[in-house]
XYZ file of C-alpha atoms in Angstrom:
572
model
C -26.783 -22.099 26.956
C -24.425 -24.716 28.407
C -20.657 -24.293 28.673
C -19.790 -26.763 25.901
C -22.173 -25.081 23.488
C -20.747 -21.661 24.359
C -17.195 -22.885 23.754
C -18.219 -24.396 20.424
C -19.750 -21.096 19.309
C -16.659 -19.119 20.339
C -14.431 -21.628 18.563
C -16.509 -21.398 15.379
C -16.472 -17.596 15.496
C -12.703 -17.606 16.036
C -12.211 -19.833 12.963
C -14.400 -17.518 10.862
C -12.495 -14.422 12.027
C -9.188 -16.176 11.402
C -10.321 -17.067 7.871
C -11.385 -13.469 7.243
C -8.087 -12.097 8.536
C -6.006 -14.646 6.584
C -7.746 -13.893 3.272
C -7.314 -10.171 3.722
C -3.753 -10.386 4.997
C -2.643 -12.706 2.191
C -3.843 -10.191 -0.354
C -2.117 -7.060 0.888
C 0.638 -7.830 -1.601
C -1.894 -7.565 -4.423
C -0.288 -6.261 -7.554
C 3.173 -6.234 -5.999
C 5.536 -4.721 -7.012
C 3.083 -2.267 -8.541
C 2.227 -0.596 -5.259
C 1.807 2.798 -6.884
C -1.840 2.092 -7.596
C -3.481 5.293 -8.792
C -6.165 5.082 -6.110
C -3.607 4.801 -3.355
C -0.130 6.290 -3.181
C -0.656 8.679 -6.068
C -3.491 10.338 -4.176
C -3.149 9.486 -0.523
C 0.516 10.096 0.144
C 0.545 13.717 -1.116
C -2.567 14.424 0.949
C -1.037 12.907 4.056
C 1.534 15.705 3.866
C -1.012 18.392 2.949
C -3.723 18.070 5.595
C -4.596 21.752 5.374
C -4.366 21.991 1.606
C -7.628 20.461 0.465
C -7.733 21.939 -3.025
C -4.054 21.517 -3.873
C -3.353 17.803 -3.552
C -0.700 17.568 -6.261
C -3.192 17.699 -9.110
C -5.231 14.796 -7.768
C -8.971 15.272 -8.161
C -10.305 11.987 -6.783
C -8.989 12.647 -3.289
C -11.744 15.232 -2.862
C -14.213 12.331 -2.741
C -12.399 11.022 0.320
C -12.853 12.827 3.594
C -10.158 14.130 5.931
C -10.045 10.956 8.034
C -8.264 9.177 5.204
C -5.531 11.785 5.358
C -5.268 11.440 9.130
C -5.036 7.667 8.806
C -2.280 7.828 6.214
C -0.408 10.468 8.204
C -0.654 8.147 11.220
C 0.750 5.285 9.153
C 3.649 7.511 8.141
C 4.195 8.409 11.783
C 4.107 4.786 12.941
C 6.518 3.733 10.242
C 8.764 6.688 11.029
C 8.836 5.612 14.674
C 9.715 2.067 13.664
C 12.405 3.431 11.394
C 13.915 5.626 14.095
C 14.282 2.543 16.289
C 15.649 0.055 13.783
C 17.304 2.155 11.079
C 17.851 5.710 9.945
C 14.744 7.817 9.403
C 15.990 9.125 6.075
C 16.207 5.651 4.609
C 12.672 4.926 5.837
C 11.324 7.991 4.076
C 13.105 6.950 0.896
C 11.785 3.442 1.389
C 8.278 4.841 1.557
C 8.739 6.796 -1.644
C 9.782 3.640 -3.457
C 6.668 1.852 -2.190
C 7.762 -0.894 0.147
C 7.033 -1.888 3.733
C 5.425 1.322 4.994
C 2.797 1.076 2.300
C 2.056 -2.532 3.198
C 1.539 -1.333 6.777
C -1.070 1.104 5.471
C -2.914 -1.684 3.708
C -3.018 -3.761 6.881
C -4.178 -0.913 9.137
C -6.732 0.553 6.715
C -7.922 -2.586 4.959
C -7.178 -5.865 6.680
C -7.977 -4.888 10.278
C -11.235 -2.943 9.735
C -12.305 -5.569 7.197
C -11.903 -8.293 9.817
C -13.558 -6.190 12.534
C -16.543 -5.762 10.221
C -17.034 -9.547 10.251
C -17.266 -9.500 14.047
C -19.755 -6.590 14.062
C -21.952 -8.399 11.523
C -21.889 -11.463 13.794
C -23.105 -9.375 16.742
C -25.914 -7.832 14.679
C -27.072 -11.172 13.281
C -26.967 -12.771 16.723
C -29.040 -9.964 18.255
C -31.659 -10.114 15.509
C -32.113 -13.820 14.823
C -29.842 -15.827 17.084
C -26.518 -17.647 16.859
C -27.125 -19.322 13.488
C -27.899 -15.971 11.847
C -24.822 -14.378 13.442
C -22.369 -17.116 12.475
C -23.814 -17.490 8.963
C -23.710 -13.739 8.320
C -20.149 -13.549 9.675
C -19.020 -16.381 7.406
C -20.589 -14.796 4.317
C -18.976 -11.447 5.194
C -15.611 -13.138 5.744
C -15.476 -14.646 2.250
C -17.470 -12.084 0.210
C -15.142 -11.450 -2.703
C -15.552 -7.685 -3.039
C -14.986 -7.169 0.680
C -11.840 -9.309 0.501
C -10.594 -7.639 -2.673
C -10.927 -4.066 -1.433
C -9.416 -4.899 1.942
C -6.160 -4.917 -0.037
C -6.338 -1.189 -0.731
C -5.045 1.524 1.555
C -8.069 3.694 0.794
C -11.171 4.723 2.680
C -13.549 2.173 1.112
C -13.278 -0.564 3.728
C -12.891 1.833 6.657
C -16.031 3.688 5.578
C -17.913 0.394 5.167
C -16.799 -0.604 8.670
C -18.062 2.684 10.122
C -21.427 2.245 8.373
C -21.674 -1.245 9.883
C -21.029 0.292 13.320
C -23.807 2.832 12.681
C -26.209 -0.038 12.025
C -25.018 -1.921 15.122
C -25.570 0.961 17.559
C -28.844 1.976 15.902
C -30.201 -1.536 16.402
C -28.980 -1.610 20.018
C -30.839 1.635 20.650
C -33.876 0.247 18.855
C -33.968 -2.713 21.251
C -32.903 -1.233 24.602
C -33.405 2.529 24.207
C -30.058 3.542 25.752
C -29.231 7.075 24.751
C -25.486 6.495 24.363
C -26.144 4.010 21.567
C -27.751 6.705 19.442
C -24.928 9.104 20.355
C -22.344 6.560 19.217
C -24.325 6.050 16.011
C -23.978 9.796 15.379
C -20.236 9.727 16.075
C -19.685 6.786 13.724
C -21.746 8.544 11.063
C -19.402 11.530 11.265
C -16.446 9.142 11.014
C -17.932 7.425 7.952
C -18.669 10.727 6.214
C -15.213 12.070 7.084
C -13.583 8.903 5.755
C -15.588 8.803 2.518
C -17.992 11.575 1.632
C -20.327 9.289 -0.326
C -21.365 7.523 2.908
C -22.962 10.712 4.272
C -26.487 9.412 3.456
C -25.942 6.759 6.156
C -27.289 9.348 8.615
C -30.694 8.094 7.553
C -30.024 4.806 9.393
C -30.178 6.172 12.983
C -32.724 8.794 11.917
C -35.127 6.149 10.575
C -34.340 3.875 13.520
C -35.520 6.518 15.989
C -38.737 7.274 14.110
C -39.614 3.606 13.631
C -38.890 2.844 17.278
C -41.284 5.404 18.748
C -43.669 5.785 15.776
C -44.431 9.327 17.024
C -46.272 7.990 20.088
C -44.490 10.345 22.476
C -41.809 13.012 22.490
C -38.959 10.637 23.315
C -38.135 10.477 19.630
C -37.503 14.235 19.560
C -35.006 14.020 22.429
C -33.189 11.165 20.696
C -33.066 13.094 17.432
C -31.500 16.066 19.229
C -28.856 13.788 20.738
C -28.165 12.260 17.338
C -27.876 15.668 15.667
C -25.639 17.162 18.363
C -23.116 14.310 18.463
C -23.119 13.867 14.680
C -22.489 17.554 13.942
C -20.003 18.001 16.793
C -18.006 14.968 15.661
C -18.121 16.131 12.049
C -16.720 19.516 13.066
C -13.938 17.867 15.070
C -12.950 15.627 12.151
C -12.745 18.696 9.894
C -10.859 20.918 12.351
C -7.592 20.919 10.348
C -9.467 22.964 7.738
C -10.235 25.689 10.297
C -7.274 27.623 8.862
C -9.457 28.064 5.784
C -12.795 29.189 7.266
C -14.770 29.283 4.017
C -13.506 25.875 2.987
C -14.270 24.566 6.479
C -17.876 25.799 6.296
C -18.337 24.516 2.753
C -17.101 21.039 3.641
C -19.316 20.679 6.699
C -22.445 22.055 5.026
C -21.836 19.966 1.919
C -21.576 16.826 4.053
C -24.606 17.651 6.201
C -26.988 18.931 3.551
C -26.045 18.233 -0.047
C -24.471 14.802 0.333
C -26.857 13.607 3.052
C -30.303 14.778 2.006
C -30.285 15.699 -1.687
C -29.849 13.655 -4.841
C -29.798 14.850 -8.411
C -31.750 12.736 -10.856
C -34.591 11.235 -8.940
C -35.540 7.984 -7.319
C -35.515 5.305 -10.028
C -32.563 6.743 -11.939
C -30.236 4.885 -9.584
C -31.614 1.509 -10.627
C -31.526 2.041 -14.369
C -29.043 -0.461 -15.854
C -27.883 1.895 -18.614
C -26.115 4.175 -16.153
C -23.584 1.436 -15.442
C -20.555 0.566 -17.573
C -20.856 -2.843 -19.213
C -18.633 -4.585 -16.678
C -20.551 -3.194 -13.702
C -24.145 -3.854 -14.753
C -24.596 -6.250 -11.766
C -24.596 -3.179 -9.541
C -28.013 -2.327 -10.982
C -29.255 -5.765 -9.971
C -28.045 -5.178 -6.429
C -30.040 -1.951 -6.418
C -33.253 -3.730 -7.362
C -32.661 -6.391 -4.687
C -32.128 -3.723 -2.043
C -35.261 -1.915 -3.143
C -37.505 -4.998 -3.112
C -36.292 -6.494 0.168
C -36.209 -3.148 1.968
C -39.770 -2.308 0.934
C -40.887 -5.727 2.148
C -39.136 -5.153 5.474
C -40.695 -1.694 5.810
C -44.206 -3.048 5.259
C -43.709 -5.911 7.720
C -42.111 -3.730 10.397
C -44.936 -1.196 10.217
C -47.822 -3.649 10.288
C -46.649 -6.495 12.537
C -46.013 -6.742 16.250
C -42.697 -8.525 15.788
C -41.161 -5.547 14.028
C -37.833 -5.631 15.882
C -36.572 -8.598 13.859
C -37.542 -7.055 10.539
C -36.187 -3.576 11.064
C -32.763 -4.534 9.682
C -34.318 -4.899 6.240
C -35.458 -1.295 6.176
C -32.343 0.862 6.480
C -30.597 0.010 3.192
C -33.623 1.249 1.254
C -33.327 4.946 2.051
C -29.549 4.829 2.323
C -29.181 3.438 -1.187
C -31.799 5.675 -2.735
C -30.041 8.892 -1.801
C -26.533 7.882 -2.790
C -24.999 10.434 -5.130
C -25.150 9.584 -8.830
C -21.374 9.281 -9.124
C -21.332 6.604 -6.456
C -23.248 3.950 -8.389
C -21.008 3.733 -11.432
C -18.968 0.868 -10.004
C -19.650 -2.020 -7.631
C -16.770 -0.694 -5.545
C -18.960 2.187 -4.406
C -21.550 -0.273 -3.117
C -19.121 -1.655 -0.532
C -20.952 -0.039 2.423
C -24.075 -1.897 1.260
C -22.536 -5.361 0.966
C -22.500 -6.048 4.738
C -26.283 -5.580 4.645
C -26.565 -8.279 1.981
C -24.308 -10.577 4.024
C -26.509 -9.959 7.056
C -29.634 -10.800 5.087
C -27.965 -14.018 3.972
C -27.289 -14.969 7.592
C -30.911 -14.278 8.527
C -32.072 -16.455 5.618
C -30.006 -19.366 6.936
C -31.498 -18.845 10.404
C -34.968 -19.150 8.885
C -33.878 -22.303 7.064
C -32.644 -23.735 10.352
C -36.032 -23.112 11.980
C -37.802 -24.886 9.114
C -35.719 -28.064 9.225
C -35.640 -28.069 13.049
C -39.036 -29.764 12.949
C -37.603 -32.800 11.175
C -33.951 -33.237 12.216
C -31.905 -33.286 15.447
C -29.654 -30.327 16.222
C -26.258 -31.808 15.261
C -27.482 -33.144 11.902
C -29.239 -29.838 11.284
C -26.079 -27.817 11.880
C -24.060 -30.061 9.554
C -26.626 -29.614 6.779
C -26.759 -25.841 7.313
C -22.945 -25.689 7.220
C -22.732 -27.683 3.980
C -25.415 -25.563 2.283
C -23.721 -22.377 3.497
C -20.322 -23.429 2.146
C -21.806 -24.532 -1.193
C -23.754 -21.272 -1.505
C -20.657 -19.214 -0.726
C -18.279 -21.385 -2.764
C -17.866 -18.987 -5.749
C -16.889 -16.190 -3.359
C -14.630 -18.502 -1.366
C -12.887 -19.668 -4.531
C -12.406 -16.146 -5.905
C -11.206 -14.791 -2.563
C -8.707 -17.595 -1.947
C -7.420 -17.572 -5.531
C -7.139 -13.791 -5.467
C -5.285 -13.784 -2.153
C -2.887 -16.579 -3.118
C -2.156 -15.309 -6.611
C -1.947 -11.662 -5.685
C 1.459 -11.941 -4.071
C 2.906 -13.577 -7.185
C 0.868 -11.786 -9.823
C 2.623 -11.075 -13.105
C 1.078 -7.721 -13.920
C 1.599 -5.775 -17.088
C 3.954 -3.398 -15.347
C 6.427 -6.219 -14.847
C 6.809 -6.781 -18.577
C 9.818 -4.476 -18.738
C 11.685 -7.070 -16.678
C 10.145 -10.047 -18.466
C 10.976 -8.952 -22.024
C 14.618 -7.847 -22.128
C 15.168 -9.746 -25.366
C 12.257 -7.983 -27.091
C 12.085 -4.507 -25.620
C 15.038 -2.318 -24.792
C 15.134 0.979 -22.947
C 15.105 2.977 -26.155
C 11.996 1.291 -27.531
C 8.830 3.342 -27.619
C 5.732 1.487 -26.453
C 2.075 2.353 -26.269
C -0.826 0.900 -24.331
C -4.227 0.908 -26.018
C -7.089 1.310 -23.577
C -10.469 2.732 -22.716
C -11.382 4.596 -19.576
C -14.430 6.645 -18.509
C -13.807 10.322 -19.206
C -16.930 11.050 -17.165
C -19.105 8.706 -15.107
C -20.702 6.267 -17.510
C -19.159 7.820 -20.628
C -16.474 5.684 -22.285
C -13.400 7.454 -23.571
C -10.129 6.264 -25.018
C -6.502 6.992 -24.487
C -3.164 5.914 -25.816
C -0.589 5.790 -23.054
C 2.924 6.389 -24.319
C 6.163 5.785 -22.452
C 9.567 4.152 -22.445
C 9.820 0.554 -21.316
C 12.797 1.544 -19.220
C 10.419 3.463 -16.934
C 7.417 1.194 -17.272
C 6.743 1.098 -13.545
C 5.688 4.732 -13.532
C 2.629 6.406 -14.965
C 3.421 8.873 -17.707
C 4.158 12.000 -15.694
C 5.353 15.374 -16.932
C 8.916 14.274 -16.217
C 8.465 11.068 -18.205
C 6.891 13.063 -21.019
C 9.865 15.426 -21.100
C 12.176 12.417 -21.133
C 10.243 10.944 -24.028
C 10.316 14.244 -25.915
C 14.069 14.599 -25.472
C 14.788 11.114 -26.830
C 12.326 11.152 -29.734
C 12.243 14.490 -31.614
C 9.159 13.408 -33.581
C 7.158 13.222 -30.371
C 8.518 16.585 -29.270
C 7.242 18.233 -32.454
C 3.892 16.479 -32.190
C 3.374 17.443 -28.537
C 4.201 21.078 -29.222
C 1.718 21.189 -32.091
C -1.105 19.490 -30.156
C -1.048 21.012 -26.651
C -4.814 20.809 -26.290
C -4.884 17.003 -26.308
C -1.956 16.246 -24.018
C -2.303 15.991 -20.239
C -0.054 14.662 -17.492
C -0.933 11.030 -18.084
C -2.068 10.446 -21.652
C -1.561 11.271 -25.274
C -4.927 11.188 -27.027
C -5.582 10.325 -30.658
C -8.653 12.538 -30.922
C -7.043 14.667 -33.641
C -5.059 12.044 -35.544
C -5.852 9.225 -37.941
C -4.351 5.815 -37.029
C -1.638 5.835 -39.678
C -0.496 9.393 -38.934
C -0.611 8.644 -35.222
C 1.819 5.745 -35.407
C 4.063 7.230 -38.057
C 4.309 10.505 -36.129
C 5.029 8.903 -32.781
C 7.377 6.317 -34.295
C 6.022 3.571 -32.021
C 7.938 0.285 -31.906
C 5.489 -1.749 -29.820
C 1.908 -1.502 -28.681
C 0.495 -3.456 -25.741
C -3.146 -4.578 -25.606
C -4.757 -6.672 -22.897
C -7.790 -8.862 -23.384
C -9.985 -6.679 -21.208
C -9.508 -3.631 -23.431
C -9.587 -5.702 -26.592
C -12.965 -7.192 -25.717
C -14.300 -3.828 -24.579
C -13.575 -2.293 -27.966
C -14.687 -5.350 -29.926
C -17.806 -6.451 -28.074
C -19.420 -3.405 -26.454
C -22.777 -2.884 -28.232
C -23.325 0.516 -29.791
C -26.426 1.158 -27.690
C -24.262 1.045 -24.539
C -21.899 3.771 -25.821
C -22.730 7.429 -25.342
C -19.926 8.907 -27.455
C -19.957 6.468 -30.333
C -17.717 8.628 -32.537
C -14.924 8.449 -29.955
C -15.355 4.716 -29.633
C -15.225 4.309 -33.408
C -11.858 6.074 -33.498
C -10.551 3.579 -30.974
C -11.879 0.692 -33.031
C -10.172 2.046 -36.142
C -6.877 2.223 -34.286
C -7.330 -1.355 -33.068
C -8.078 -2.526 -36.619
C -5.024 -0.672 -37.908
C -2.850 -2.379 -35.293
C -4.166 -5.820 -36.215
C -3.587 -5.238 -39.924
C -0.177 -3.567 -39.735
C 1.478 -5.124 -36.714
C 2.526 -8.605 -35.717
C 2.382 -10.206 -32.275
C 5.866 -10.185 -30.795
C 4.874 -11.779 -27.482
C 1.819 -13.116 -25.685
C 1.368 -13.509 -21.941
C -1.108 -15.076 -19.541
C -0.726 -13.225 -16.223
C -1.300 -15.257 -13.098
C -2.965 -12.311 -11.426
C -6.606 -11.542 -12.174
C -5.974 -7.819 -12.004
C -4.268 -6.105 -14.915
C -3.478 -2.395 -15.086
C -5.995 -1.649 -12.381
C -8.932 -2.999 -14.386
C -11.465 -4.767 -12.220
C -11.689 -8.508 -11.685
C -13.390 -9.829 -14.799
C -13.728 -13.499 -13.899
C -10.813 -14.520 -16.101
C -7.074 -14.126 -16.514
C -6.724 -11.663 -19.383
C -4.132 -12.257 -22.034
C -1.654 -9.534 -22.948
C -0.437 -9.123 -26.507
C 2.661 -7.137 -27.451
C 2.429 -6.075 -31.102
C 5.579 -5.253 -33.053
C 4.483 -2.212 -35.002
C 7.479 -0.476 -36.559
C 7.613 -2.397 -39.846
C 10.971 -1.066 -40.970
C 12.748 -3.388 -38.499
C 10.721 -6.486 -39.345
């Protein structure tokens, strides 16, 4: 390869990495000023201060699905920001600043989302280049850089992107070992597996990647495979123990965590092989995840057959690993496309390989420069929907008018004494729709309904106080359910002035077919409440948020409207 060609490749790769970094960096303000996203601060910050207290993370259950590395990362972010604060301002003000969700939290998003997300693009380039050459590497890197889900979740200070990055590193070192046989590559694959599992428990099945890589490399022809497996096991288990060392103060918990990661999460699954690809296990808005499962199954089986029965198996091996990895994912991890993030780099890599094959086909008819221009145009056109969504998301995120800003936007309609309610639907269990009615005061609209907010509400509205005391079984820290009340008694008892409905929830209740609902009786109650609102209320305000994301609901390909219904008829 001549010098000019090498410079051109490096320049192209730099532009792709810069694009990836810019998209992810522009979006770290997503949802601002609502930085108290329930997947982030509400779970991560308490755990950053309770590294040894696995079971008592301030009432947060979901943090148990994230491994200890997430807590270390967030504690490190706190430490870095504290150091910055001690240099430039008083430490106390920095801590208070953190609690009110400002700059320190943005730092967490950059360190845990933007940087590993960009590094993943570079790793995918190296893998594609090793397997099928420069065109495959650059094409795969470009697809990874603009893939919407990878851009979107690089805005979260959670373990999703970091875990996906670690899984990509596992694949990289497994393939290096597959090609050159160096023992340290398989050791590093084991270390990165432990990091992935300790960052997000659901990635534990990724151990099958180096395991299958070793077996397919040697095909049981000699005992080298056994030595490599021992190296893999030793470094994987040793690293896993090190990452869980803070739990050593609780020996039983320490043993349970390690064994659960090694055995239950890695090698066992609950409902059998094809259950994971059945479309009915997915909520309506995440049915495409089932399609991704079928694609992974078909392509991986094809790659397995080719790699076993052809001499040129080294180029096909990359198609094999996602098969077993995806098949043994836990059932709770396929309910949302978010949990497929560790698999998306594989799809991006396959896309890059496909473009490399296309380049070889047209190489017979066109000169190199013309060929590269055509490949580039086709690649951009093919990736255009993702490019558009990623750019729009990143640009609009920093200025998004989310529902939680309505308290500032509606001073002439809603005052601090007004009672408001948000009608919604949320899974009570994986794949089982449930409903809730979130009650609060618009004066504290930027907070979830906590116990303190509930007490505040009870003190200001005696009717609610009486109702809460008489229905303790259906009140929790976040919601007031209508499971025991008819619509008219619900609203008359709570004395609600306004109710807020967004288009996402409205369409969910209106358009979800009955055969997609497991608890139809619960859904029917929600529909009755919605009908009651439409018949007895009037629209006091209507909004079109600029941000695609509303109240933490996923990107739905549209900008959902928000309707504020005036409900208390005595003031009309």
